[in-house]
Amino acid sequence: AQSVSQHNHHVILSEAASLELGCNYSYGGTVNLFWYVQYPGQHLQLLLKYFSGDPLVKGIKGFEAEFIKSKFSFNLRKPSVQWSDTAEYFCAAFTSGTYKYIFGTGTRLKVLA
Amino acid sequence: GAGVSQSPSNKVTEKGKDVELRCDPISGHTALYWYRQSLGQGLEFLIYFQGNSAPDKSGLPSDRFSAERTGGSVSTLTIQRTQQEDSAVYLCASSMRGGLLNEQFFGPGTRLTVL
């Protein structure tokens, strides 16, 4: 069955630390990948997405993610986090032939000022 | 313009009662999704509407769950004979059209608590 796994459920970092959140998907066909973010008290919003082409995708607020097909991974990175990055981050996959987005369980990031 | 709105924002109900959750998508968006967000479970797809096509109900967890979309706009998710395990945040999202190239816009969710 198609699935998306996020290995880190809770991450605590100090400001200026580097961030990498893991995301792995299980699907053999064409897949398109997304990261969504939910700031405290706000709606889920799109952070970045990968469709095709350059596997390194840049999103808003200095975030980037790299699609590594051989590892079925789409890890989210940011070189230097800020307190305002405190949020819950969801990785999602959109599988061809359906209109379904499959979401991971989310990673709660807390950045200490 | 206005985003996706959902009502009520919070709903507390007793086990066995029926509840209705409402979603108003962004005007002009033909695709509408319902998800359930449970603690530690991520977002679980429930149902997808695209225009006038038959909805994809494959994610509904039981026959107690149903949804309709009237006039291609407002959608109502109904849970009959609620159980405690139905407690979750129910999220609605809409997009211009269904499919990959159309970003989903999420509503604020309805937090359902079944006592």
PDB file of C-alpha atoms in Angstrom:
ATOM      1  CA  ALA A   1       0.000   0.000   0.000  1.00  0.00           C
ATOM      2  CA  GLN A   2       1.119   3.542  -0.650  1.00  0.00           C
ATOM      3  CA  SER A   3       2.411   5.293   2.424  1.00  0.00           C
ATOM      4  CA  VAL A   4       4.453   8.235   3.598  1.00  0.00           C
ATOM      5  CA  SER A   5       6.682   7.925   6.653  1.00  0.00           C
ATOM      6  CA  GLN A   6       8.078  10.696   8.776  1.00  0.00           C
ATOM      7  CA  HIS A   7      10.588   9.342  11.226  1.00  0.00           C
ATOM      8  CA  ASN A   8      10.902  12.259  13.590  1.00  0.00           C
ATOM      9  CA  HIS A   9       7.733  12.976  15.513  1.00  0.00           C
ATOM     10  CA  HIS A  10       9.165  15.708  17.725  1.00  0.00           C
ATOM     11  CA  VAL A  11      12.256  17.814  17.088  1.00  0.00           C
ATOM     12  CA  ILE A  12      13.629  20.500  19.370  1.00  0.00           C
ATOM     13  CA  LEU A  13      16.325  22.832  18.111  1.00  0.00           C
ATOM     14  CA  SER A  14      17.942  26.057  19.175  1.00  0.00           C
ATOM     15  CA  GLU A  15      17.786  29.077  16.904  1.00  0.00           C
ATOM     16  CA  ALA A  16      20.414  29.038  14.139  1.00  0.00           C
ATOM     17  CA  ALA A  17      20.700  25.261  14.228  1.00  0.00           C
ATOM     18  CA  SER A  18      20.352  23.369  10.970  1.00  0.00           C
ATOM     19  CA  LEU A  19      17.225  21.343  10.308  1.00  0.00           C
ATOM     20  CA  GLU A  20      16.602  18.155   8.411  1.00  0.00           C
ATOM     21  CA  LEU A  21      13.271  16.345   8.629  1.00  0.00           C
ATOM     22  CA  GLY A  22      13.039  12.939   7.089  1.00  0.00           C
ATOM     23  CA  CYS A  23      10.324  11.769   4.720  1.00  0.00           C
ATOM     24  CA  ASN A  24      10.146   8.443   2.901  1.00  0.00           C
ATOM     25  CA  TYR A  25       7.424   7.260   0.604  1.00  0.00           C
ATOM     26  CA  SER A  26       6.478   3.853  -0.594  1.00  0.00           C
ATOM     27  CA  TYR A  27       5.114   3.811  -4.130  1.00  0.00           C
ATOM     28  CA  GLY A  28       6.559   2.309  -7.246  1.00  0.00           C
ATOM     29  CA  GLY A  29       5.049   4.594  -9.826  1.00  0.00           C
ATOM     30  CA  THR A  30       5.262   8.276 -10.582  1.00  0.00           C
ATOM     31  CA  VAL A  31       4.907  10.258  -7.412  1.00  0.00           C
ATOM     32  CA  ASN A  32       4.886  13.932  -6.668  1.00  0.00           C
ATOM     33  CA  LEU A  33       5.918  15.170  -3.273  1.00  0.00           C
ATOM     34  CA  PHE A  34       5.001  18.042  -1.009  1.00  0.00           C
ATOM     35  CA  TRP A  35       5.797  19.544   2.325  1.00  0.00           C
ATOM     36  CA  TYR A  36       3.053  21.374   4.207  1.00  0.00           C
ATOM     37  CA  VAL A  37       3.429  23.416   7.361  1.00  0.00           C
ATOM     38  CA  GLN A  38       0.932  24.247  10.083  1.00  0.00           C
ATOM     39  CA  TYR A  39       1.946  27.128  12.319  1.00  0.00           C
ATOM     40  CA  PRO A  40       0.276  27.306  15.741  1.00  0.00           C
ATOM     41  CA  GLY A  41      -3.315  28.424  15.324  1.00  0.00           C
ATOM     42  CA  GLN A  42      -3.073  28.643  11.549  1.00  0.00           C
ATOM     43  CA  HIS A  43      -4.223  26.615   8.569  1.00  0.00           C
ATOM     44  CA  LEU A  44      -2.103  24.060   6.794  1.00  0.00           C
ATOM     45  CA  GLN A  45      -0.221  25.717   3.979  1.00  0.00           C
ATOM     46  CA  LEU A  46       2.055  24.567   1.200  1.00  0.00           C
ATOM     47  CA  LEU A  47       5.769  24.936   1.876  1.00  0.00           C
ATOM     48  CA  LEU A  48       7.192  23.425  -1.306  1.00  0.00           C
ATOM     49  CA  LYS A  49       6.520  20.789  -3.926  1.00  0.00           C
ATOM     50  CA  TYR A  50       8.346  18.531  -6.341  1.00  0.00           C
ATOM     51  CA  PHE A  51       6.871  17.582  -9.688  1.00  0.00           C
ATOM     52  CA  SER A  52       9.803  16.817 -11.959  1.00  0.00           C
ATOM     53  CA  GLY A  53      13.154  18.192 -13.065  1.00  0.00           C
ATOM     54  CA  ASP A  54      15.702  19.498 -10.591  1.00  0.00           C
ATOM     55  CA  PRO A  55      15.448  17.241  -7.548  1.00  0.00           C
ATOM     56  CA  LEU A  56      16.436  20.090  -5.248  1.00  0.00           C
ATOM     57  CA  VAL A  57      13.362  22.181  -4.630  1.00  0.00           C
ATOM     58  CA  LYS A  58      13.320  25.526  -2.915  1.00  0.00           C
ATOM     59  CA  GLY A  59      10.286  26.731  -1.044  1.00  0.00           C
ATOM     60  CA  ILE A  60       9.197  29.647   1.060  1.00  0.00           C
ATOM     61  CA  LYS A  61      11.022  30.959   4.130  1.00  0.00           C
ATOM     62  CA  GLY A  62      14.372  29.447   3.184  1.00  0.00           C
ATOM     63  CA  PHE A  63      13.232  25.828   3.182  1.00  0.00           C
ATOM     64  CA  GLU A  64      14.386  23.333   0.594  1.00  0.00           C
ATOM     65  CA  ALA A  65      13.904  19.631  -0.029  1.00  0.00           C
ATOM     66  CA  GLU A  66      15.757  17.088  -2.079  1.00  0.00           C
ATOM     67  CA  PHE A  67      14.064  14.281  -3.953  1.00  0.00           C
ATOM     68  CA  ILE A  68      16.288  11.185  -3.987  1.00  0.00           C
ATOM     69  CA  LYS A  69      14.515   8.591  -6.087  1.00  0.00           C
ATOM     70  CA  SER A  70      16.888   5.754  -5.207  1.00  0.00           C
ATOM     71  CA  LYS A  71      16.175   6.265  -1.518  1.00  0.00           C
ATOM     72  CA  PHE A  72      12.460   7.038  -1.917  1.00  0.00           C
ATOM     73  CA  SER A  73      13.135  10.122   0.167  1.00  0.00           C
ATOM     74  CA  PHE A  74      12.162  13.778   0.170  1.00  0.00           C
ATOM     75  CA  ASN A  75      13.833  15.305   3.206  1.00  0.00           C
ATOM     76  CA  LEU A  76      13.162  18.886   4.240  1.00  0.00           C
ATOM     77  CA  ARG A  77      16.092  21.106   5.163  1.00  0.00           C
ATOM     78  CA  LYS A  78      16.817  24.581   6.398  1.00  0.00           C
ATOM     79  CA  PRO A  79      20.356  25.769   7.149  1.00  0.00           C
ATOM     80  CA  SER A  80      19.440  27.996  10.082  1.00  0.00           C
ATOM     81  CA  VAL A  81      16.088  27.799  11.851  1.00  0.00           C
ATOM     82  CA  GLN A  82      14.304  30.651  13.566  1.00  0.00           C
ATOM     83  CA  TRP A  83      11.920  30.687  16.495  1.00  0.00           C
ATOM     84  CA  SER A  84       9.127  31.453  14.014  1.00  0.00           C
ATOM     85  CA  ASP A  85       9.692  28.086  12.330  1.00  0.00           C
ATOM     86  CA  THR A  86       8.046  26.402  15.301  1.00  0.00           C
ATOM     87  CA  ALA A  87       5.244  24.444  13.662  1.00  0.00           C
ATOM     88  CA  GLU A  88       4.103  21.021  12.574  1.00  0.00           C
ATOM     89  CA  TYR A  89       5.444  19.819   9.232  1.00  0.00           C
ATOM     90  CA  PHE A  90       3.732  17.258   7.022  1.00  0.00           C
ATOM     91  CA  CYS A  91       5.178  15.418   4.080  1.00  0.00           C
ATOM     92  CA  ALA A  92       2.676  14.310   1.421  1.00  0.00           C
ATOM     93  CA  ALA A  93       2.680  12.328  -1.794  1.00  0.00           C
ATOM     94  CA  PHE A  94       0.318  12.588  -4.717  1.00  0.00           C
ATOM     95  CA  THR A  95       0.098   9.391  -6.683  1.00  0.00           C
ATOM     96  CA  SER A  96      -0.598   9.263 -10.378  1.00  0.00           C
ATOM     97  CA  GLY A  97      -3.884   7.748 -11.445  1.00  0.00           C
ATOM     98  CA  THR A  98      -5.704   8.979  -8.369  1.00  0.00           C
ATOM     99  CA  TYR A  99      -6.531  12.303  -6.873  1.00  0.00           C
ATOM    100  CA  LYS A 100      -5.365  11.322  -3.423  1.00  0.00           C
ATOM    101  CA  TYR A 101      -2.798  13.011  -1.322  1.00  0.00           C
ATOM    102  CA  ILE A 102      -1.215  10.671   1.201  1.00  0.00           C
ATOM    103  CA  PHE A 103       0.115  12.472   4.241  1.00  0.00           C
ATOM    104  CA  GLY A 104       2.716  11.448   6.777  1.00  0.00           C
ATOM    105  CA  THR A 105       2.040  11.608  10.492  1.00  0.00           C
ATOM    106  CA  GLY A 106       3.753  14.962  10.869  1.00  0.00           C
ATOM    107  CA  THR A 107       6.775  16.281  12.755  1.00  0.00           C
ATOM    108  CA  ARG A 108       6.375  18.830  15.504  1.00  0.00           C
ATOM    109  CA  LEU A 109       9.301  21.234  15.461  1.00  0.00           C
ATOM    110  CA  LYS A 110      10.003  23.467  18.410  1.00  0.00           C
ATOM    111  CA  VAL A 111      12.689  26.101  18.049  1.00  0.00           C
ATOM    112  CA  LEU A 112      14.030  27.548  21.271  1.00  0.00           C
ATOM    113  CA  ALA A 113      14.855  31.243  21.246  1.00  0.00           C
TER     114      ALA A 113
ATOM    115  CA  GLY B   1     -10.746  36.792  -1.336  1.00  0.00           C
ATOM    116  CA  ALA B   2     -12.053  34.572   1.411  1.00  0.00           C
ATOM    117  CA  GLY B   3     -10.375  31.285   2.084  1.00  0.00           C
ATOM    118  CA  VAL B   4     -11.901  27.936   2.931  1.00  0.00           C
ATOM    119  CA  SER B   5     -14.173  28.203   5.925  1.00  0.00           C
ATOM    120  CA  GLN B   6     -15.477  25.466   8.185  1.00  0.00           C
ATOM    121  CA  SER B   7     -18.115  25.396  10.854  1.00  0.00           C
ATOM    122  CA  PRO B   8     -18.401  24.850  13.686  1.00  0.00           C
ATOM    123  CA  SER B   9     -14.836  25.385  14.825  1.00  0.00           C
ATOM    124  CA  ASN B  10     -15.431  23.133  17.815  1.00  0.00           C
ATOM    125  CA  LYS B  11     -18.084  20.512  18.432  1.00  0.00           C
ATOM    126  CA  VAL B  12     -18.576  18.500  21.577  1.00  0.00           C
ATOM    127  CA  THR B  13     -21.128  15.736  21.387  1.00  0.00           C
ATOM    128  CA  GLU B  14     -22.213  12.674  23.261  1.00  0.00           C
ATOM    129  CA  LYS B  15     -21.517   9.189  22.053  1.00  0.00           C
ATOM    130  CA  GLY B  16     -24.308   7.972  19.804  1.00  0.00           C
ATOM    131  CA  LYS B  17     -25.385  11.380  18.548  1.00  0.00           C
ATOM    132  CA  ASP B  18     -25.179  12.481  14.920  1.00  0.00           C
ATOM    133  CA  VAL B  19     -23.067  15.480  13.889  1.00  0.00           C
ATOM    134  CA  GLU B  20     -22.815  17.591  10.753  1.00  0.00           C
ATOM    135  CA  LEU B  21     -19.681  19.457   9.788  1.00  0.00           C
ATOM    136  CA  ARG B  22     -19.772  22.140   7.130  1.00  0.00           C
ATOM    137  CA  CYS B  23     -17.193  23.301   4.597  1.00  0.00           C
ATOM    138  CA  ASP B  24     -17.395  26.370   2.373  1.00  0.00           C
ATOM    139  CA  PRO B  25     -14.708  26.096  -0.299  1.00  0.00           C
ATOM    140  CA  ILE B  26     -13.081  28.981  -2.096  1.00  0.00           C
ATOM    141  CA  SER B  27     -15.430  30.332  -4.737  1.00  0.00           C
ATOM    142  CA  GLY B  28     -14.759  28.772  -8.119  1.00  0.00           C
ATOM    143  CA  HIS B  29     -12.885  25.782  -6.752  1.00  0.00           C
ATOM    144  CA  THR B  30     -14.348  22.614  -8.214  1.00  0.00           C
ATOM    145  CA  ALA B  31     -12.395  20.104  -6.146  1.00  0.00           C
ATOM    146  CA  LEU B  32     -13.058  19.532  -2.465  1.00  0.00           C
ATOM    147  CA  TYR B  33     -11.396  17.144  -0.036  1.00  0.00           C
ATOM    148  CA  TRP B  34     -12.189  16.042   3.507  1.00  0.00           C
ATOM    149  CA  TYR B  35      -9.443  14.795   5.817  1.00  0.00           C
ATOM    150  CA  ARG B  36      -9.335  13.655   9.412  1.00  0.00           C
ATOM    151  CA  GLN B  37      -6.398  14.635  11.606  1.00  0.00           C
ATOM    152  CA  SER B  38      -6.062  12.459  14.677  1.00  0.00           C
ATOM    153  CA  LEU B  39      -3.370  12.765  17.297  1.00  0.00           C
ATOM    154  CA  GLY B  40      -0.284  10.970  16.047  1.00  0.00           C
ATOM    155  CA  GLN B  41      -2.027   9.804  12.890  1.00  0.00           C
ATOM    156  CA  GLY B  42      -1.334  12.572  10.403  1.00  0.00           C
ATOM    157  CA  LEU B  43      -3.959  13.497   7.859  1.00  0.00           C
ATOM    158  CA  GLU B  44      -6.246  10.716   6.753  1.00  0.00           C
ATOM    159  CA  PHE B  45      -8.036  11.144   3.421  1.00  0.00           C
ATOM    160  CA  LEU B  46     -11.777  10.686   3.737  1.00  0.00           C
ATOM    161  CA  ILE B  47     -13.547  11.776   0.554  1.00  0.00           C
ATOM    162  CA  TYR B  48     -12.965  13.767  -2.635  1.00  0.00           C
ATOM    163  CA  PHE B  49     -15.453  15.677  -4.767  1.00  0.00           C
ATOM    164  CA  GLN B  50     -14.664  16.914  -8.279  1.00  0.00           C
ATOM    165  CA  GLY B  51     -17.321  18.966  -9.998  1.00  0.00           C
ATOM    166  CA  ASN B  52     -20.397  16.903 -10.762  1.00  0.00           C
ATOM    167  CA  SER B  53     -18.558  13.597 -10.843  1.00  0.00           C
ATOM    168  CA  ALA B  54     -19.317  10.825  -8.396  1.00  0.00           C
ATOM    169  CA  PRO B  55     -17.230  11.391  -5.262  1.00  0.00           C
ATOM    170  CA  ASP B  56     -14.305   9.189  -4.300  1.00  0.00           C
ATOM    171  CA  LYS B  57     -15.501   7.787  -0.976  1.00  0.00           C
ATOM    172  CA  SER B  58     -12.734   5.269  -0.597  1.00  0.00           C
ATOM    173  CA  GLY B  59     -11.329   6.878   2.535  1.00  0.00           C
ATOM    174  CA  LEU B  60     -14.497   6.905   4.614  1.00  0.00           C
ATOM    175  CA  PRO B  61     -13.758   4.696   7.640  1.00  0.00           C
ATOM    176  CA  SER B  62     -17.248   3.247   8.076  1.00  0.00           C
ATOM    177  CA  ASP B  63     -20.811   3.544   6.817  1.00  0.00           C
ATOM    178  CA  ARG B  64     -21.508   5.946   9.680  1.00  0.00           C
ATOM    179  CA  PHE B  65     -19.638   8.555   7.670  1.00  0.00           C
ATOM    180  CA  SER B  66     -21.183  10.262   4.667  1.00  0.00           C
ATOM    181  CA  ALA B  67     -20.696  13.508   2.797  1.00  0.00           C
ATOM    182  CA  GLU B  68     -22.491  15.495   0.215  1.00  0.00           C
ATOM    183  CA  ARG B  69     -21.777  18.549  -1.815  1.00  0.00           C
ATOM    184  CA  THR B  70     -24.682  20.679  -2.867  1.00  0.00           C
ATOM    185  CA  GLY B  71     -24.567  22.705  -6.047  1.00  0.00           C
ATOM    186  CA  GLY B  72     -20.883  22.022  -6.468  1.00  0.00           C
ATOM    187  CA  SER B  73     -20.049  24.309  -3.581  1.00  0.00           C
ATOM    188  CA  VAL B  74     -20.792  23.790   0.118  1.00  0.00           C
ATOM    189  CA  SER B  75     -20.084  20.347   1.525  1.00  0.00           C
ATOM    190  CA  THR B  76     -21.405  18.647   4.630  1.00  0.00           C
ATOM    191  CA  LEU B  77     -19.712  15.725   6.355  1.00  0.00           C
ATOM    192  CA  THR B  78     -22.128  13.741   8.507  1.00  0.00           C
ATOM    193  CA  ILE B  79     -21.123  11.278  11.182  1.00  0.00           C
ATOM    194  CA  GLN B  80     -23.945   9.152  12.519  1.00  0.00           C
ATOM    195  CA  ARG B  81     -23.969   7.473  15.919  1.00  0.00           C
ATOM    196  CA  THR B  82     -20.660   9.050  16.875  1.00  0.00           C
ATOM    197  CA  GLN B  83     -18.073   7.018  18.754  1.00  0.00           C
ATOM    198  CA  GLN B  84     -15.219   8.212  20.923  1.00  0.00           C
ATOM    199  CA  GLU B  85     -12.702   7.183  18.276  1.00  0.00           C
ATOM    200  CA  ASP B  86     -14.294   9.717  15.934  1.00  0.00           C
ATOM    201  CA  SER B  87     -12.758  12.496  18.039  1.00  0.00           C
ATOM    202  CA  ALA B  88     -10.355  14.352  15.774  1.00  0.00           C
ATOM    203  CA  VAL B  89      -9.905  17.524  13.763  1.00  0.00           C
ATOM    204  CA  TYR B  90     -11.771  17.342  10.471  1.00  0.00           C
ATOM    205  CA  LEU B  91     -10.132  19.379   7.730  1.00  0.00           C
ATOM    206  CA  CYS B  92     -11.570  20.484   4.451  1.00  0.00           C
ATOM    207  CA  ALA B  93      -9.501  21.617   1.466  1.00  0.00           C
ATOM    208  CA  SER B  94     -10.399  22.903  -1.959  1.00  0.00           C
ATOM    209  CA  SER B  95      -8.519  23.438  -5.186  1.00  0.00           C
ATOM    210  CA  MET B  96      -9.235  24.961  -8.589  1.00  0.00           C
ATOM    211  CA  ARG B  97      -9.535  21.532 -10.104  1.00  0.00           C
ATOM    212  CA  GLY B  98      -8.654  18.138  -8.818  1.00  0.00           C
ATOM    213  CA  GLY B  99      -5.305  16.709  -9.526  1.00  0.00           C
ATOM    214  CA  LEU B 100      -1.671  17.375  -9.146  1.00  0.00           C
ATOM    215  CA  LEU B 101      -1.170  20.810 -10.541  1.00  0.00           C
ATOM    216  CA  ASN B 102      -3.712  22.487  -8.365  1.00  0.00           C
ATOM    217  CA  GLU B 103      -2.694  23.488  -4.889  1.00  0.00           C
ATOM    218  CA  GLN B 104      -5.003  22.559  -2.061  1.00  0.00           C
ATOM    219  CA  PHE B 105      -6.095  25.328   0.257  1.00  0.00           C
ATOM    220  CA  PHE B 106      -7.040  24.153   3.715  1.00  0.00           C
ATOM    221  CA  GLY B 107      -9.686  25.416   6.082  1.00  0.00           C
ATOM    222  CA  PRO B 108      -9.153  25.889   9.818  1.00  0.00           C
ATOM    223  CA  GLY B 109     -10.765  22.584  10.680  1.00  0.00           C
ATOM    224  CA  THR B 110     -13.510  21.471  13.030  1.00  0.00           C
ATOM    225  CA  ARG B 111     -12.359  19.915  16.293  1.00  0.00           C
ATOM    226  CA  LEU B 112     -14.813  17.151  17.192  1.00  0.00           C
ATOM    227  CA  THR B 113     -14.865  15.728  20.686  1.00  0.00           C
ATOM    228  CA  VAL B 114     -17.080  12.756  21.409  1.00  0.00           C
ATOM    229  CA  LEU B 115     -17.667  12.187  25.099  1.00  0.00           C
TER     230      LEU B 115
END
